[in-house]
Each structure stands twice: as C-alpha cells, then as structure tokens.
XYZ file of C-alpha atoms in Angstrom:
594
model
C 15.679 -68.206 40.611
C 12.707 -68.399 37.822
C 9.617 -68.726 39.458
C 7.793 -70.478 36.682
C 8.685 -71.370 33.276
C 5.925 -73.003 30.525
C 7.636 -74.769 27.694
C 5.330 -74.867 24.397
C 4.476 -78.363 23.803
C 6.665 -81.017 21.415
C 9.671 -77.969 21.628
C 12.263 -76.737 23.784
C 10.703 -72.876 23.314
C 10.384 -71.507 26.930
C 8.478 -68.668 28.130
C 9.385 -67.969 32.080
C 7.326 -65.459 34.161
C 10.094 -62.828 34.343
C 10.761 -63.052 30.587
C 6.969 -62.005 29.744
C 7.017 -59.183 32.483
C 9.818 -57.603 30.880
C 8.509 -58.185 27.636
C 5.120 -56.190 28.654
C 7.324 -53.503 30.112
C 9.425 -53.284 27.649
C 6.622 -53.361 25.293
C 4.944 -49.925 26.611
C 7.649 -48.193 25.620
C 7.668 -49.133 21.833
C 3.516 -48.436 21.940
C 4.099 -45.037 23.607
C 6.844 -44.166 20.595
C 5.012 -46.350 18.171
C 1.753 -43.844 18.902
C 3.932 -40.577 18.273
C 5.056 -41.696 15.198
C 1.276 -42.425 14.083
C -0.667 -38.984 15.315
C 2.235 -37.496 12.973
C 1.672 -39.741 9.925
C -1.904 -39.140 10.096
C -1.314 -35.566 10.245
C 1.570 -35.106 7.630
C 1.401 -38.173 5.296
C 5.311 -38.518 7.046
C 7.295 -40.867 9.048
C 9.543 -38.700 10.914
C 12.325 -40.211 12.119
C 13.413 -37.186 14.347
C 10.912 -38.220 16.866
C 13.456 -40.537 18.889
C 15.876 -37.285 18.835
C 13.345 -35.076 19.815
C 13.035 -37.018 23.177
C 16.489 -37.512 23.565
C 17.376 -33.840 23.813
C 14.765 -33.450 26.476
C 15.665 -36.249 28.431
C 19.025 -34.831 28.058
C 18.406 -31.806 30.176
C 16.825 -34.245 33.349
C 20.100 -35.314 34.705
C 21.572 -32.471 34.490
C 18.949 -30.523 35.814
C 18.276 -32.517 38.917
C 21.729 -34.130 39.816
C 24.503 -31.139 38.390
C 21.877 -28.302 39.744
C 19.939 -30.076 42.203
C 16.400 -29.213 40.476
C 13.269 -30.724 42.053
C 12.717 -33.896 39.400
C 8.851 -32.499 39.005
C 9.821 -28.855 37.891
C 12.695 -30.810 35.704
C 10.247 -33.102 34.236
C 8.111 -29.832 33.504
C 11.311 -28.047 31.812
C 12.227 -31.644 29.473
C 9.014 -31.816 28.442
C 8.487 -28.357 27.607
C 12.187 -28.732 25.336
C 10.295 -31.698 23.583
C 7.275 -29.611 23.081
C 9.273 -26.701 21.568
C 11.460 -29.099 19.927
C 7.986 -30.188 17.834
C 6.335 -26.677 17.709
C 10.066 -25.687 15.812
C 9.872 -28.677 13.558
C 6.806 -28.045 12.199
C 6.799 -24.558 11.883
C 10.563 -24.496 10.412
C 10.782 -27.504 8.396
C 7.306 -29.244 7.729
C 5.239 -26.485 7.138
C 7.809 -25.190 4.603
C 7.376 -28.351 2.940
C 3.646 -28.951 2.762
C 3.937 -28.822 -1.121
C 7.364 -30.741 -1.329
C 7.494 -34.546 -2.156
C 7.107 -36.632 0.270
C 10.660 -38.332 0.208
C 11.918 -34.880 0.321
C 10.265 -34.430 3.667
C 11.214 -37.767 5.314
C 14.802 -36.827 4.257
C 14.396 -33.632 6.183
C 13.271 -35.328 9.207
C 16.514 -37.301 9.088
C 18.400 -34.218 8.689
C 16.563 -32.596 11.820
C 17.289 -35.776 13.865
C 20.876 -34.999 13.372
C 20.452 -31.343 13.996
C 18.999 -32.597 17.692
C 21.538 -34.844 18.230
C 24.470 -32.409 17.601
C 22.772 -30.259 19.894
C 22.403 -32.548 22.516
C 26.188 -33.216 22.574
C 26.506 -29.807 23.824
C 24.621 -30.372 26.990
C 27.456 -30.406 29.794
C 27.575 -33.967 31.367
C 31.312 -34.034 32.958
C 30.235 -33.991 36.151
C 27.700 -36.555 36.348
C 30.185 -39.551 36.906
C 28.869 -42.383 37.553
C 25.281 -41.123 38.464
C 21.608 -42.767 37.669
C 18.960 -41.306 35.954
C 17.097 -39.678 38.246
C 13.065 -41.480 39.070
C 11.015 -39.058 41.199
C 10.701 -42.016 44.105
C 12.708 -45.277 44.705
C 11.212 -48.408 44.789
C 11.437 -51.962 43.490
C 9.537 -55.076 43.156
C 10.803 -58.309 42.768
C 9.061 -61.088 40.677
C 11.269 -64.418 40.996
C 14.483 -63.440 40.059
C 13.565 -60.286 37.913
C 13.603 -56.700 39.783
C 11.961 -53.931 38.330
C 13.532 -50.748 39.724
C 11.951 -47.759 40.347
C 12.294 -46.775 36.185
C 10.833 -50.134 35.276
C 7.709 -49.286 37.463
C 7.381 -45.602 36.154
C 6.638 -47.129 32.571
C 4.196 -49.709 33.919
C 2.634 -46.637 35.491
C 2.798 -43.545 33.293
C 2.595 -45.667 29.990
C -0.743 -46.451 30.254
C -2.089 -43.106 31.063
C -0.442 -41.485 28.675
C -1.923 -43.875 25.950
C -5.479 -43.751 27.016
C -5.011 -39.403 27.484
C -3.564 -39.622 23.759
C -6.595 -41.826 22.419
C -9.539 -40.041 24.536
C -8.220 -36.362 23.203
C -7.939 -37.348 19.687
C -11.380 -38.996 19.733
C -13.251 -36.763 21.725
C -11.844 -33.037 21.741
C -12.274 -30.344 18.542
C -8.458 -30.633 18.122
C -8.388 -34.104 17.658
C -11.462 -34.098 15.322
C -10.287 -31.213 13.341
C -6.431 -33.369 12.919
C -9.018 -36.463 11.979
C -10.447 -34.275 8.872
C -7.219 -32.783 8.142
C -5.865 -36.153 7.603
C -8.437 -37.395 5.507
C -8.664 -34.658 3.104
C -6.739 -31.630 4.027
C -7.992 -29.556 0.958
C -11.531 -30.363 2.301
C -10.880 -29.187 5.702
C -9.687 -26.398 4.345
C -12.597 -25.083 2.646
C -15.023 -26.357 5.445
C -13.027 -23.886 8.022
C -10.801 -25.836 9.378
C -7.566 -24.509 10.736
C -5.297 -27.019 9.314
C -1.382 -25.098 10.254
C -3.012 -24.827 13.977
C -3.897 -28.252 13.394
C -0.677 -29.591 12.071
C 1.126 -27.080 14.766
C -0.833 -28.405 17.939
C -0.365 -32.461 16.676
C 3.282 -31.648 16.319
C 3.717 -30.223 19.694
C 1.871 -33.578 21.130
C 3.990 -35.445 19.550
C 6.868 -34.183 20.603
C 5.888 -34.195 24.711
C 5.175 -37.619 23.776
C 8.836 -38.164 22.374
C 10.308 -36.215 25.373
C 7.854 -38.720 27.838
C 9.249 -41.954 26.081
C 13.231 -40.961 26.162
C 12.939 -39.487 29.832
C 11.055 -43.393 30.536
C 13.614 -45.181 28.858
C 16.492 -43.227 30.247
C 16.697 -44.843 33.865
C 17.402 -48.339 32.013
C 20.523 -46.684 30.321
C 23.574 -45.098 31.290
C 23.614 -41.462 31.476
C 27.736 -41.132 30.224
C 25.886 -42.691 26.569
C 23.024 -40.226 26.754
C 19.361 -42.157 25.826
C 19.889 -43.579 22.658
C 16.707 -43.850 20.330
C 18.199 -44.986 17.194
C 16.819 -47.057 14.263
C 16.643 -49.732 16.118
C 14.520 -48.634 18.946
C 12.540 -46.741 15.990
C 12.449 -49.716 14.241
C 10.737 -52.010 17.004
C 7.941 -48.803 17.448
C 7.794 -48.134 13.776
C 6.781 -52.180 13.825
C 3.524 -51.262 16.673
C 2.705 -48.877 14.161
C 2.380 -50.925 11.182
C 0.948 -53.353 13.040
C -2.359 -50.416 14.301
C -2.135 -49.868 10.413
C -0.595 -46.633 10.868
C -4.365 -45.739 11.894
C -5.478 -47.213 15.029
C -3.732 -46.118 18.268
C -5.248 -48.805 20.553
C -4.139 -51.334 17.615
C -0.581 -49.603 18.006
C -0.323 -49.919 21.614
C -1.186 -53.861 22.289
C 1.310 -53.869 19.073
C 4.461 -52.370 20.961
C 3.147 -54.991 23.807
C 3.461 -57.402 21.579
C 6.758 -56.361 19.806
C 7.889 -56.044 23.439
C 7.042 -59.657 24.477
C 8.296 -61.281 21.149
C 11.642 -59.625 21.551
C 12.666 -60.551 25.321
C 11.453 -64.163 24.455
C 13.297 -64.724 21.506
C 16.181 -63.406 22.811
C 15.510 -65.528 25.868
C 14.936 -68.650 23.406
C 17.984 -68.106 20.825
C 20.158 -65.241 22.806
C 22.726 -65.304 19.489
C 22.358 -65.518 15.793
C 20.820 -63.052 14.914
C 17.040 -64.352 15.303
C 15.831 -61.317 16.897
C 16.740 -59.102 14.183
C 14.878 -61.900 11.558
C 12.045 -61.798 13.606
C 11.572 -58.346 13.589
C 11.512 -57.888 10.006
C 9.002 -60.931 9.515
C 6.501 -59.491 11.949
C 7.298 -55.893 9.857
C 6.482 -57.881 6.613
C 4.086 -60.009 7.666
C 1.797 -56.409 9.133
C 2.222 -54.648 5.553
C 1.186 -57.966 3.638
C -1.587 -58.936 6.006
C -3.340 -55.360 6.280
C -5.264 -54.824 3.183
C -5.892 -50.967 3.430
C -2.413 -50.240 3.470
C -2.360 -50.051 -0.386
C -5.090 -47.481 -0.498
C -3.214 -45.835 2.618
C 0.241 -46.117 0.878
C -1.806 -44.367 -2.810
C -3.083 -42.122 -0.575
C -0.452 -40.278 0.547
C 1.508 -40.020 -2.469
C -1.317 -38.465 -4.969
C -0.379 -34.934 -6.446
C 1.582 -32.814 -4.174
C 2.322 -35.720 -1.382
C 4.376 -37.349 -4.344
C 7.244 -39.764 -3.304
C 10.062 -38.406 -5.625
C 10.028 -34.665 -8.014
C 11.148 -35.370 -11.643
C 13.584 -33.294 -13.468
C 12.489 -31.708 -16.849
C 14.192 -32.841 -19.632
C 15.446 -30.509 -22.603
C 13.100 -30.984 -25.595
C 13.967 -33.211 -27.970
C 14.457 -30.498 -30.686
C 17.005 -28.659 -28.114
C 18.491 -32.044 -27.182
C 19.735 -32.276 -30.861
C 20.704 -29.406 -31.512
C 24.452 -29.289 -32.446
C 26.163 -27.171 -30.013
C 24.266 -28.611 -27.311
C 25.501 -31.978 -28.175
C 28.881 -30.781 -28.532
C 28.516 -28.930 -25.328
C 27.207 -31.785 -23.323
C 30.122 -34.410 -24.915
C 32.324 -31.667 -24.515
C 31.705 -30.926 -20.071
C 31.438 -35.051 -19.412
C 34.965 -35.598 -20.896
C 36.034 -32.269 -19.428
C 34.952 -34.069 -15.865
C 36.136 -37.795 -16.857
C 39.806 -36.143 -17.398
C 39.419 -34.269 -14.083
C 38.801 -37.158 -12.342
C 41.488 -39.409 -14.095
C 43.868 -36.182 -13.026
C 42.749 -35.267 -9.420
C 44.564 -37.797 -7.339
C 48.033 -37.358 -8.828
C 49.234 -34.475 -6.641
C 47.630 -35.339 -3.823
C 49.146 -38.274 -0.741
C 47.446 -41.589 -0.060
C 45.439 -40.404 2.497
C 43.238 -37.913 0.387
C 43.657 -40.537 -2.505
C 41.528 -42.764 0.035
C 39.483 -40.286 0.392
C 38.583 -39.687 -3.221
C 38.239 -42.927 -3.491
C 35.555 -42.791 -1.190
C 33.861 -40.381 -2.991
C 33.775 -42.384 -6.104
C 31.897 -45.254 -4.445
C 29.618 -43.871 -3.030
C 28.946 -42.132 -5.854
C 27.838 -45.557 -7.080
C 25.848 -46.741 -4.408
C 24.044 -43.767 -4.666
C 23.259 -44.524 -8.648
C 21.499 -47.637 -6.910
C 18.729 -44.958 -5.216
C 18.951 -43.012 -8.426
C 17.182 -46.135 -9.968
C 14.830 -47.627 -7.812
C 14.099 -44.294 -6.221
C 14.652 -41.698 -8.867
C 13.288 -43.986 -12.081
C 10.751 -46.296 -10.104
C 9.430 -44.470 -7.232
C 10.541 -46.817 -4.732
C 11.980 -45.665 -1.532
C 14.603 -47.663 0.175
C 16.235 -46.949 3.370
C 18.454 -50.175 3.912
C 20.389 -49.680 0.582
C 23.600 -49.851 2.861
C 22.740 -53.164 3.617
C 22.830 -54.099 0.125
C 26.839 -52.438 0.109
C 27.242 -55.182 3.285
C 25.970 -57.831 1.237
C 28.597 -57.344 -1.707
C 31.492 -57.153 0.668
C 30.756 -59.881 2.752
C 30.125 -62.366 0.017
C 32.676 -61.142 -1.895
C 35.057 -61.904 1.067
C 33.673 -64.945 1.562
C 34.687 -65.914 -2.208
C 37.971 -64.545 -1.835
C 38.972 -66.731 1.293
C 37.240 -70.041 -0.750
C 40.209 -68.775 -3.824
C 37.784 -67.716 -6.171
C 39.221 -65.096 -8.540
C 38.217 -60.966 -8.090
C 36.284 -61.130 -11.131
C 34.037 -64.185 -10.189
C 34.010 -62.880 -6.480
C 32.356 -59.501 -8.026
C 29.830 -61.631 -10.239
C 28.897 -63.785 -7.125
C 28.499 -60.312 -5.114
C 26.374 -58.798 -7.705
C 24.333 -62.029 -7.790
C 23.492 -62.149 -4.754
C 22.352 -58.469 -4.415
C 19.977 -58.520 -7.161
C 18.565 -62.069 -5.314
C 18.021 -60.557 -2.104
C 16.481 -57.478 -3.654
C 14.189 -59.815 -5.116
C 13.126 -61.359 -1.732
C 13.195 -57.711 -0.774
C 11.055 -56.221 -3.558
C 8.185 -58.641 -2.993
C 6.066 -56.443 -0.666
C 6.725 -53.588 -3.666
C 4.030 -55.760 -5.364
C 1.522 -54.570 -2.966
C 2.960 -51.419 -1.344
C 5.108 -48.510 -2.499
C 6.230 -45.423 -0.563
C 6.897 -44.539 2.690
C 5.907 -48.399 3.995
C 8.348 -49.917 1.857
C 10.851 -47.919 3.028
C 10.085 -48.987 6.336
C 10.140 -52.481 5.493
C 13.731 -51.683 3.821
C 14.900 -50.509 6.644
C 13.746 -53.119 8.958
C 15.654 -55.135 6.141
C 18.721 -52.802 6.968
C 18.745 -53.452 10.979
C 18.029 -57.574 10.512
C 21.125 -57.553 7.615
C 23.784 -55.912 10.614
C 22.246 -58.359 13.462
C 22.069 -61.460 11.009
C 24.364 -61.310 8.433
C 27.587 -61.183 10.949
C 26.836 -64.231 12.950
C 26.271 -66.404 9.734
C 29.289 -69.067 10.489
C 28.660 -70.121 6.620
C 29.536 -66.960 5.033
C 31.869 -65.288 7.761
C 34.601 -67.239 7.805
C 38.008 -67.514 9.554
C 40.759 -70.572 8.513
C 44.080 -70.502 8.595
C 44.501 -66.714 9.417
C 42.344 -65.812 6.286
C 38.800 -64.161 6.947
C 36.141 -63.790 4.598
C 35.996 -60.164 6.470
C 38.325 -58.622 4.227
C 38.759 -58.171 0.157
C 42.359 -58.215 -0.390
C 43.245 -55.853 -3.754
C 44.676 -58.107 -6.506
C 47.369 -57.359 -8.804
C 46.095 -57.435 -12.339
C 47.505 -56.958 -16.128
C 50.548 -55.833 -14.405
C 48.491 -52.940 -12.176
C 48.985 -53.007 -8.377
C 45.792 -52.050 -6.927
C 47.392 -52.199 -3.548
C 48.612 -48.712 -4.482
C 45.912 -46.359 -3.738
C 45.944 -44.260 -6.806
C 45.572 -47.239 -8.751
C 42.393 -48.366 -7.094
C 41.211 -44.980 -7.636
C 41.031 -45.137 -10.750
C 39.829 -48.995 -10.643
C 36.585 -47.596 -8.509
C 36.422 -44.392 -11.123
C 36.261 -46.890 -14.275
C 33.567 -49.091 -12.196
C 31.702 -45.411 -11.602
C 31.771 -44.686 -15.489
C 30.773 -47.774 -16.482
C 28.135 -48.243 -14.307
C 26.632 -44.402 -15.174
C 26.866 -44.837 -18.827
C 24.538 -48.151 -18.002
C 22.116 -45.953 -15.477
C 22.007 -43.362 -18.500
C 21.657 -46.154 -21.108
C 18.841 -48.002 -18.804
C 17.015 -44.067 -18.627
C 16.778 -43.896 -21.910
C 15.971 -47.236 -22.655
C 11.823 -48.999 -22.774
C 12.490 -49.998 -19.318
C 13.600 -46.918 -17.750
C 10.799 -45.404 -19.259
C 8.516 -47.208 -17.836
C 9.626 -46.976 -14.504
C 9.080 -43.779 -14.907
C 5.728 -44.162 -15.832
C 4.648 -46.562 -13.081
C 6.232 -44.008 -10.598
C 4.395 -41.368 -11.970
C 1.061 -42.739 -12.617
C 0.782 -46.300 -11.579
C -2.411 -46.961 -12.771
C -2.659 -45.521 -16.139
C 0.845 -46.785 -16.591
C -1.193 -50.294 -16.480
C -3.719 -49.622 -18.878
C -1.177 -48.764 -21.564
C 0.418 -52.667 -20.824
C 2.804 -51.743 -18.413
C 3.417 -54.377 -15.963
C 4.124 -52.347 -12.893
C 4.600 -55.610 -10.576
C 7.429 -56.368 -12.901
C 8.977 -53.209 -13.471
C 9.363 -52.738 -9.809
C 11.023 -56.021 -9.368
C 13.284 -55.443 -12.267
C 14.117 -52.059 -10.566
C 14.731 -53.474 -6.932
C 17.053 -56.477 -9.025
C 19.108 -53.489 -10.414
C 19.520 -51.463 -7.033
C 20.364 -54.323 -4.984
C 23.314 -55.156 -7.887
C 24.530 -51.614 -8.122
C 24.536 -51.448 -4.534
C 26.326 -55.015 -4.112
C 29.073 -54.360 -6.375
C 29.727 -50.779 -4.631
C 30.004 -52.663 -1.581
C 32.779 -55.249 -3.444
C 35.062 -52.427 -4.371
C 33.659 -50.436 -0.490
C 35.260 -53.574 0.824
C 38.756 -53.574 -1.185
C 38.555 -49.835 0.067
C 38.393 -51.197 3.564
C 40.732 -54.163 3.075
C 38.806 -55.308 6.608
C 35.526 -54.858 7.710
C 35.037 -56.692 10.651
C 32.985 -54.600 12.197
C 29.145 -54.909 12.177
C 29.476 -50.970 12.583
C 30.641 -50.627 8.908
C 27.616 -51.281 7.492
C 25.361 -49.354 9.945
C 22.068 -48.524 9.569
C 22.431 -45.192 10.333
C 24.821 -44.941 7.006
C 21.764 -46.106 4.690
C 19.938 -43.349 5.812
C 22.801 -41.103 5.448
C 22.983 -42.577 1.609
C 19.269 -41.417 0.952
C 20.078 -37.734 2.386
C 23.341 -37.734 -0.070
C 20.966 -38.901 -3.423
C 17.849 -36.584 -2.249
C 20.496 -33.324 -2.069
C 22.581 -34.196 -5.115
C 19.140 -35.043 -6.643
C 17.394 -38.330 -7.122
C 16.525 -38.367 -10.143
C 19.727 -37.754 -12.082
C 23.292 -39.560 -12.706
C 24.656 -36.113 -11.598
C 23.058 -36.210 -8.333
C 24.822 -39.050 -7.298
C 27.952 -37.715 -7.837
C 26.898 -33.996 -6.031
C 25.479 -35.894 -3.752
C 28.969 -38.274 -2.733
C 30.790 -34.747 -2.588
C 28.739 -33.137 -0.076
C 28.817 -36.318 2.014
C-alpha cells in the first residue's frame, strides 16, 4: 500500500513517499562514488573509470570471507577495504605516476585498461559455494515506510553514507594532506617548488579514493546478488560521473546533494514512465544541461589539457623534402599495395568462420578511423562512438524492412550519424576534453536504453524486422558468401582511408589540427574552431554510422541491446589509443590487437 502520493498539478506526474525514500537512498550511493571520482580529478586532471572496479574486487572478498570462512563481518570489512586501499596505492604508483607526463587521453585509456585488469581478477575469487546466500550486513534490521522496506543494506547507506561524506570533506578542507592535494591541483609545478610533496600527495589521494570505491561496492552489494558479483559498470559510473559534473568536478558538498538528486530523479522517472527509455534521456539531459550551465568548466576543461596534460600526442611527420624524395615515394606506394594485395589474398585459404572473423577486423578498422578524426585530427574525445555503429545498423534496418535499396539504406545511415553527431557536438562549442567525453558517453548509455524501445524505427511486420541487414546480391556478387562481404567491408575500409588521408592533408584537416593543438591562436589566424569541431563530430558520427551498416550485414541480426554496449565504445577508444590515434595505420593495428 502507498502511504501518500502528491501528483504535480495540471499532470498525471506522481511522486509517492516510498518512491522519494528510495530515491534519497539510492542517491547516497551515486554522491559517495560521484566524490571518489572528483578527489581523483582534482588530483590527476583524470577521470578514472577503474574506480567502480576497484570497489568491486574488494567487495568481492566480503562474502567470501564471512559466509565460505565464517570471518567476523568487522575484521572482513577491515580486509575489503584494505584490498581497495592497495588496489589505489598500486594504481597510482604502477600506472599514473608512470604517466604524469603522458597525454591525458592516454591516461584515461589506461584507467579503462586497469578496470579490466580488476575485473579479470575478481573472476578468480572462488564463489561456488555461496549458493544462494545474501550479502552479508553486520546486523539485521528493517523498517517499513508504507509499502517500501528498507532492509538492513538499505539502512547501512542511509547510515554510513553520510559520515563518510562529511569525513571526506572535513579532511580535505582542514588537514595538511588535503591542503597540500588542494595546491597540487591547482598548480602542481608550483607546489613543487614551494615544497610540496606532490607523489605522496597524489599516492595518499589515490589510496582515499580507493577505500572510498571499496566503501561504495561493499554498500551497494547487499541490493545485488552475490552469484553476479557487484556490478559498477558505466552505467552506475555514469549516474555518479553525473553528481560530479553537477559539484563542477570541484565542490564535494555540490557533488553529494547531486548524487541525491540523480538518485531521486531516477526512481521517479522510472516510477512515472517505467519503459521507453526516458530514464536513460533524462540522464543525459541533466549531464548536458550541468556542462552547459556551469561556466568555469571551460577554464576547468583548458586547464587540464595545457602542455603536458594534453588530450591526444601528435605524430611527426617526415619533412617535406624527405616526403618527396623518390625512393621514399616509391617505398611508401610500394608497402600500401603490398598490404591492399594481402588483404584482397588473406581470406582465400582460410573457412567461413575465420573469414567472419577478418571481416571483423576490417570494420572495426573503420569505426576506429571515426576516433582517428575527431580524436586524432580535432582533439575531441568521444567515448560513445559505438553508439554511433548502433545508429547505422538500426536505421539501416529500418530502411531495409520499409524496401529501400542497400545503397539508399547506407546514405540514410550515414545521414543520420553525421545529424546526431551534430546534436552531439553542440556542447564541443563550449567544452572539449575529458567532459565531452563524458557527455559522449552518457550519449552512449541513453542510445542502448532509448534507441531499442523506439516502436518507429524498430520494427517487426510480417516476419521482417528492422533488427537485421540482410546482404544483397549485387552486379552478379553474392554477399551472402562470406568471402565476398569481406572484401565488400575491405573496399568500404580503402575507400574510406584514402578519404581520412585525403581529409589530413586537406585545409580542413589542417586545421583541426590546429584547433587541437592550440585553440586559441588557431582563432587569431581565422580559424573557426566552433566550426571545425562540428565539421569533425559530422564526419565521426558518418564514419562510425556506415561501419555500423556493414557491422550490421556482419551480424545479419542484432536484436540485442547488448550488441551495441557501452562497454564496446570504450573498448573502441583503447583499440585507436594502442594502434595510435593519430594515424590511418593505427586504426588498422589497433582492430588487430582487438
């Protein structure tokens, strides 16, 4: 039974008792993750997305520790959150302090990587003979409000959440420690030189934020089951990266009453409109609407990318007088069409299911060219280009099942990219770096919720679905046989790196590359750098669109939201930051080591 529901005037928008309650409890636990995330971005100039992981292999070790060898949950709690601790201490002192100098994408790339590293480890925490067990709460109590309980797990975030909060905010305000990490952030040359010891600094913020990683998972992990470990993907990262825009990146009490909020927003939506997709759309508005709102996120967002803190390395060209040099010319025509012939050759000897395979390869070889222009020639960072690949096969599908032909399917697809890269791009106007990216990927996680409940554009009539891209048969070619859409994907990859090359070469590309390396005097020599951005996030989204056509035909179905996950757009920015970002061939390297 409700016990009291208020319904906003001259609408049918309700907002019971027990929805807000769980919406504040919920809530806590974005702040509490949302305020990890920001200690470490004011420390490192870095989102690190291995904080959820970081948690998760702590909380990990509770269950097993209390239930499998019948620990006492205190000296368990003490063990998890010393993992979490270690697991930050390790971090930095591997990874991020190796990196100091690197660009910045470089090091948000790593943090992906190490996220993966802790969840690999993770799987090899025994959990057999847990059953059908409950994560473990050190008492057992509930409290009923109407016809919402909150269990014992529910009441340990009301509790804990808090304290943790106001501990965080007093020590970083009050202590040495958190003064020192205050003037390391600010100017970390200048804290430096007035005797500050910034690696200590950087070491002790990471450890913090890792017991607060470890706190958060082992909080959320009574409200999942144990058999699917605690799960702090990019969605639950996305909902605290959203408290932390919306405390500026800056302010920890601002971050906290924003994972309330965040918290609140989500369980009455989804109490409101419980299906298509409204939560995921509201989500990314409140994202957007934070970055646009705040006006010192530009300087913030400049900030962190000046000099070494750069976004994305450049690759020395030959000189020109080397460039044209005959045998160099000869040399270079001579290793792409030793290459192109390779490839034409490679999937003759080989069965259908390596052909498949290959032709794997070879598209995401293109969507990686996508990165390779809005990242490597603009400077933009994107993490929800794989939403972009969703786009192109789901409209393409859709103009398959209304009888369009391939090749006006593919134009529609590629249309459609570039106009919600567009939409997309807008906040690129204002903000570049690591923000955008997290607006792209709150793009990336509303695309999977949204775009697969649209009734309009995924269709099923008379046994066709607009979930599927059925290979054609053209001039004679079947391109149901898999060697043949091999090489259909492989002409697609040519065509579209000759353009890449073409577009590097061209006045555009150059500028691009001049915004992304020196925005402002790029302007003063009558660059436009609002719309050179645009016209780069137009030529991603495209790229990316028309992979996701021919990722699509790969497929023949998709129906799963799964296929586009977000999880595979961050794997696409790993692949293009190894291979290298800022070249055609680093693409390509890149799709191989994926």
């Amino acid at each position: 039974m409700i016990l009291a529901v208020f319904e906003v005037p001259f609408t049918s928008f309700q907002v019971p008792l027990e929805v807000v309650v769980l919406g504040l409890v919920t809530g806590l636990i974005y702040a509490l993750l949302g305020i990890g995330l920001v200690i470490v971005y004011k420390s490192s100039r870095v989102i690190n997305f291995a904080h959820g992981e970081m948690g998760a292999l702590a909380a990990s070790l509770i269950p097993v520790l209390v239930i499998s060898r019948h620990w006492n949950y205190w000296a368990a709690l003490v063990v998890g959150l010393a993992a979490a601790a270690a697991a930050g201490a390790v971090t930095e002192l591997v990874v991020i302090r190796k990196l100091t100098k690197a660009p910045r994408l470089i090091v948000l790339v790593a943090t992906i990587g190490i996220s993966q590293l802790f969840y690999a480890i993770g799987a090899f925490i025994p959990k057999d003979d847990l059953g059908s067990a409950v994560f473990p709460t050190p008492f057992d109590l509930a409290v009923t409000i109407g016809s919402l309980r909150l269990d014992s797990g529910r009441i340990l975030i009301v509790v804990a959440v808090p304290v943790l909060a106001l501990g965080v905010t007093v020590f970083f305000r009050r202590t040495r420690l958190g003064l020192a990490s205050r003037a390391a952030a600010e100017n970390n040359d200048a804290a430096r030189l007035a005797g500050v010891p910034v690696r200590k600094v950087s070491l002790a913020v990471w450890t913090i934020a890792g017991v607060l990683a470890g706190a958060s998972a082992i909080l959320v992990g009574p409200t999942q089951p144990i058999v699917t470990r605690v799960a702090l993907g990019p969605s639950l990262m996305l909902r605290a990266l959203a408290a932390a825009m919306i405390g500026g990146m800056v302010s920890l009490p601002a971050v906290f009453a924003g994972g309330i909020f965040i918290g609140l927003t989500e369980q009455l939506v989804l109490w409101n409109y419980p299906t298509g997709g409204v939560l995921e759309i509201t989500l990314f508005a409140i994202i957007l609407g934070s970055l646009l709102v705040r006006k010192g996120f530009g300087a913030l967002a400049r900030g962190a990318e000046s000099s070494s803190w750069s976004l994305a390395g450049s690759l020395r060209q030959l000189p020109p007088t080397v460039a044209r040099l005959p045998q160099i010319r000869a040399a270079k025509v001579a290793m792409i069409g030793g290459l192109i012939a390779l490839s034409v050759l490679l999937p003759v000897p080989f069965s259908n299911a390596h052909r498949v395979l290959l032709t794997s390869i070879v598209v995401f070889a293109t969507m990686g060219l996508s990165l390779v222009v809005l990242t490597g020639f603009a400077g933009q960072v994107s993490l929800g280009q794989f939403a972009f690949v969703g786009l192109g096969a789901i409209v393409g599908g859709r103009m398959h099942e209304l009888g369009y032909p391939p090749w006006m399917a593919l134009l529609y697809a590629a249309i459609a990219g570039g106009l919600v890269a567009l939409a997309i791009g807008l906040p690129a106007l204002r903000l570049r770096g690591l923000f955008l990216a997290v607006t792209t990927l709150g793009f990336a996680v509303a695309a999977q919720g949204w775009l697969y409940q649209q009734r309009w554009l995924v269709h099923n009539v008379g046994g066709r679905s607009s979930l599927e891209i059925p290979r054609p048969t053209l001039w004679g070619v079947d391109f149901q046989d898999e060697r043949n859409y091999y090489w259909l994907c492989l002409v697609v990859l040519v065509i579209t790196a000759t353009a890449v090359n073409r577009l590097r070469v061209s006045g555009i590309g150059r500028a691009m590359m001049a915004v992304r390396d020196n925005e402002p005097a790029a302007a003063t020599l009558a660059v436009p750098p609002r719309r050179i951005k645009l016209i780069a996030f137009v030529l991603a989204g495209m790229i990316a669109s028309v992979a996701g056509y021919f990722y699509g035909g790969l497929l023949v179905s998709f129906s799963e939201p799964s296929t586009f996950a977000v999880e595979l757009s961050l794997a696409l920015v790993a692949m293009v930051i190894l291979g290298g970002v800022t070249t055609i061939t680093g693409s390509i390297l890149g799709a191989l080591w994926l």
